[in-house]
GROMACS .gro file of C-alpha atoms in nm:
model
  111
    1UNK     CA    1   3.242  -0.857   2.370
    2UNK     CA    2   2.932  -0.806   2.589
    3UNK     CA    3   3.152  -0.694   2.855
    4UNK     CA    4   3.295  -0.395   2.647
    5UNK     CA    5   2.947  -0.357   2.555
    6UNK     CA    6   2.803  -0.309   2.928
    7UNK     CA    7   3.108  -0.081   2.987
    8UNK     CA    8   3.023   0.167   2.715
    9UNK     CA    9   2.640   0.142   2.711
   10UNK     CA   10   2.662   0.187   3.132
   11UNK     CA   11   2.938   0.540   3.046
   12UNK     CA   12   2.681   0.662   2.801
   13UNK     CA   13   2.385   0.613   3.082
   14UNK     CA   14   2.420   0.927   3.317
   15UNK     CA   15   2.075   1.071   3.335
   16UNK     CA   16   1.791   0.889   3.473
   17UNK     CA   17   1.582   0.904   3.132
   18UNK     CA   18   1.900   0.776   2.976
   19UNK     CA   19   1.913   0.507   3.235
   20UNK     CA   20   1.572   0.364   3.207
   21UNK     CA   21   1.592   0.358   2.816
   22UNK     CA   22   1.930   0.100   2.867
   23UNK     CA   23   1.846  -0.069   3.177
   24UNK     CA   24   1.637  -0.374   2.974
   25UNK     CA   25   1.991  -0.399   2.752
   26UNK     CA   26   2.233  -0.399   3.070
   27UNK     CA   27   2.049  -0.671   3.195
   28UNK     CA   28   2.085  -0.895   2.886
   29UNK     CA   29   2.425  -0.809   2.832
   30UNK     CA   30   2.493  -0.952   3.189
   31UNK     CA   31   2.336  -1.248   3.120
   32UNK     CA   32   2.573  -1.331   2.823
   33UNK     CA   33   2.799  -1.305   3.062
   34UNK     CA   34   2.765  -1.569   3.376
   35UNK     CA   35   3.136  -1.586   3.518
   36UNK     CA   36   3.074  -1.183   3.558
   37UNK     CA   37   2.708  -1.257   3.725
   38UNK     CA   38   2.955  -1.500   3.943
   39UNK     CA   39   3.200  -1.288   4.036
   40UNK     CA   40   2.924  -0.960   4.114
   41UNK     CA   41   2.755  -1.226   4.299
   42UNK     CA   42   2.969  -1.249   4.559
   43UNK     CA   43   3.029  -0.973   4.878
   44UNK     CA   44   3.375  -0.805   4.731
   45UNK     CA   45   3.444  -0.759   4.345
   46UNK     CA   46   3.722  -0.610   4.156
   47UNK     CA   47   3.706  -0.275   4.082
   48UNK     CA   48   3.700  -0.369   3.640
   49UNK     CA   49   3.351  -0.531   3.771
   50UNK     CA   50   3.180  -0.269   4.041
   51UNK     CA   51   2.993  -0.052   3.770
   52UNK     CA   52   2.791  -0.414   3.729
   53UNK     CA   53   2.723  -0.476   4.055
   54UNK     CA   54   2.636  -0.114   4.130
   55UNK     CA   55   2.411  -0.159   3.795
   56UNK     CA   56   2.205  -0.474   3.964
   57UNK     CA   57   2.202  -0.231   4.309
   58UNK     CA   58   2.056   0.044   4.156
   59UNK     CA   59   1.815  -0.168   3.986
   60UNK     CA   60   1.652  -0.366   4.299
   61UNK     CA   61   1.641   0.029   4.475
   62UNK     CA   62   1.466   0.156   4.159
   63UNK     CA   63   1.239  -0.171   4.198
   64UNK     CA   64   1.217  -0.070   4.562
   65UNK     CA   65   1.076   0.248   4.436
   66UNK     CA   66   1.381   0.446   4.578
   67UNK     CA   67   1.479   0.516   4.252
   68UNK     CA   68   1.370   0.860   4.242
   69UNK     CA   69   1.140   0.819   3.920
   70UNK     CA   70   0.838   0.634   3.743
   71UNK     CA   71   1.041   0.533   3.446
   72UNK     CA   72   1.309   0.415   3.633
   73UNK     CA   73   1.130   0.197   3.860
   74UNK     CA   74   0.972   0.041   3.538
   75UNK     CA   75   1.236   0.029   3.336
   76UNK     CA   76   1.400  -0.191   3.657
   77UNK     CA   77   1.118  -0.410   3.618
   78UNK     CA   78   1.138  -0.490   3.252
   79UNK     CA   79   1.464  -0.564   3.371
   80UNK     CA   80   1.386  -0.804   3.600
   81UNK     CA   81   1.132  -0.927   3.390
   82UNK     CA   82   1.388  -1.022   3.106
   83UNK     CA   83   1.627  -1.163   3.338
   84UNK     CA   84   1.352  -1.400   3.510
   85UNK     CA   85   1.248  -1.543   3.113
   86UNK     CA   86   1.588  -1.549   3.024
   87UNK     CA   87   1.668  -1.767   3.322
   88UNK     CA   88   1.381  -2.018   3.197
   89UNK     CA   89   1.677  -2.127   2.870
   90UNK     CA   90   1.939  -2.212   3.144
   91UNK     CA   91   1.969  -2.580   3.265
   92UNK     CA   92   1.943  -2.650   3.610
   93UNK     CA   93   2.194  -2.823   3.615
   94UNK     CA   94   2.468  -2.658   3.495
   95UNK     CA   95   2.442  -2.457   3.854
   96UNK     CA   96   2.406  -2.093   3.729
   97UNK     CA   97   2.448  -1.800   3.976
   98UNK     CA   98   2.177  -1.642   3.743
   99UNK     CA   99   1.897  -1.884   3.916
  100UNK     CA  100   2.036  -1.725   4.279
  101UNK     CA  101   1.989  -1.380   4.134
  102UNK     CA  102   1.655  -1.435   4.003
  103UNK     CA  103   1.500  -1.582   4.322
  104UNK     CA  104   1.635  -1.284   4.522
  105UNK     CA  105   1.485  -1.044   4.194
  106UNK     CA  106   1.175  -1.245   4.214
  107UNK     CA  107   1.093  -1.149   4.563
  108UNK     CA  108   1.155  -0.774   4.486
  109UNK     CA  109   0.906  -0.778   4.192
  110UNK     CA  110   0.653  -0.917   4.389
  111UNK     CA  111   0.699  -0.666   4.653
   0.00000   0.00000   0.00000
């Protein structure tokens, strides 16, 4: 159900405030989720799966500090910051498109 989840906690997020306070939440919900990260991972998606891959976007350009706000740019990078520690409990092995997205996140946050 993390899916449905992401669906209605990304609806209720229209304002920036609103935005940064779900932002850290998104992220984790995605992660319960790799065969979405897959499938936003790659150049076209589906249109049931653009509002995620608009969600991880908006988050590197609010990293980016194009944003348009403080709070969102640091919400994005508790974000990122939960993404990168969850990605530390995923096997190597087992291929994950989560390790792609996190080296690409990675050199954003140092930026």
């Amino acid at each position: 159900a993390a899916e449905k989840l992401f669906d209605l906690v990304d609806s209720f997020a229209e304002s920036a405030k609103r935005k940064a306070a779900v932002w850290p939440l998104l992220i984790i919900l995605l992660i319960l989720c790799p065969e979405i990260t897959h499938t936003i991972s790659k150049d076209t998606v589906e249109d049931s799966k653009a509002n995620k891959k608009l969600f991880l976007d908006n988050l590197r350009k609010a990293l980016a500090g194009q944003g348009g706000s403080k709070q969102l740019m640091e919400s994005a990078a508790i974000a990122c910051v939960k993404l990168c520690k969850a990605s530390t409990y995923i096997n190597w092995e087992d291929h994950s498109t989560i390790f792609l997205l996190v080296q690409s996140i990675v050199m954003d946050l140092k930026v």
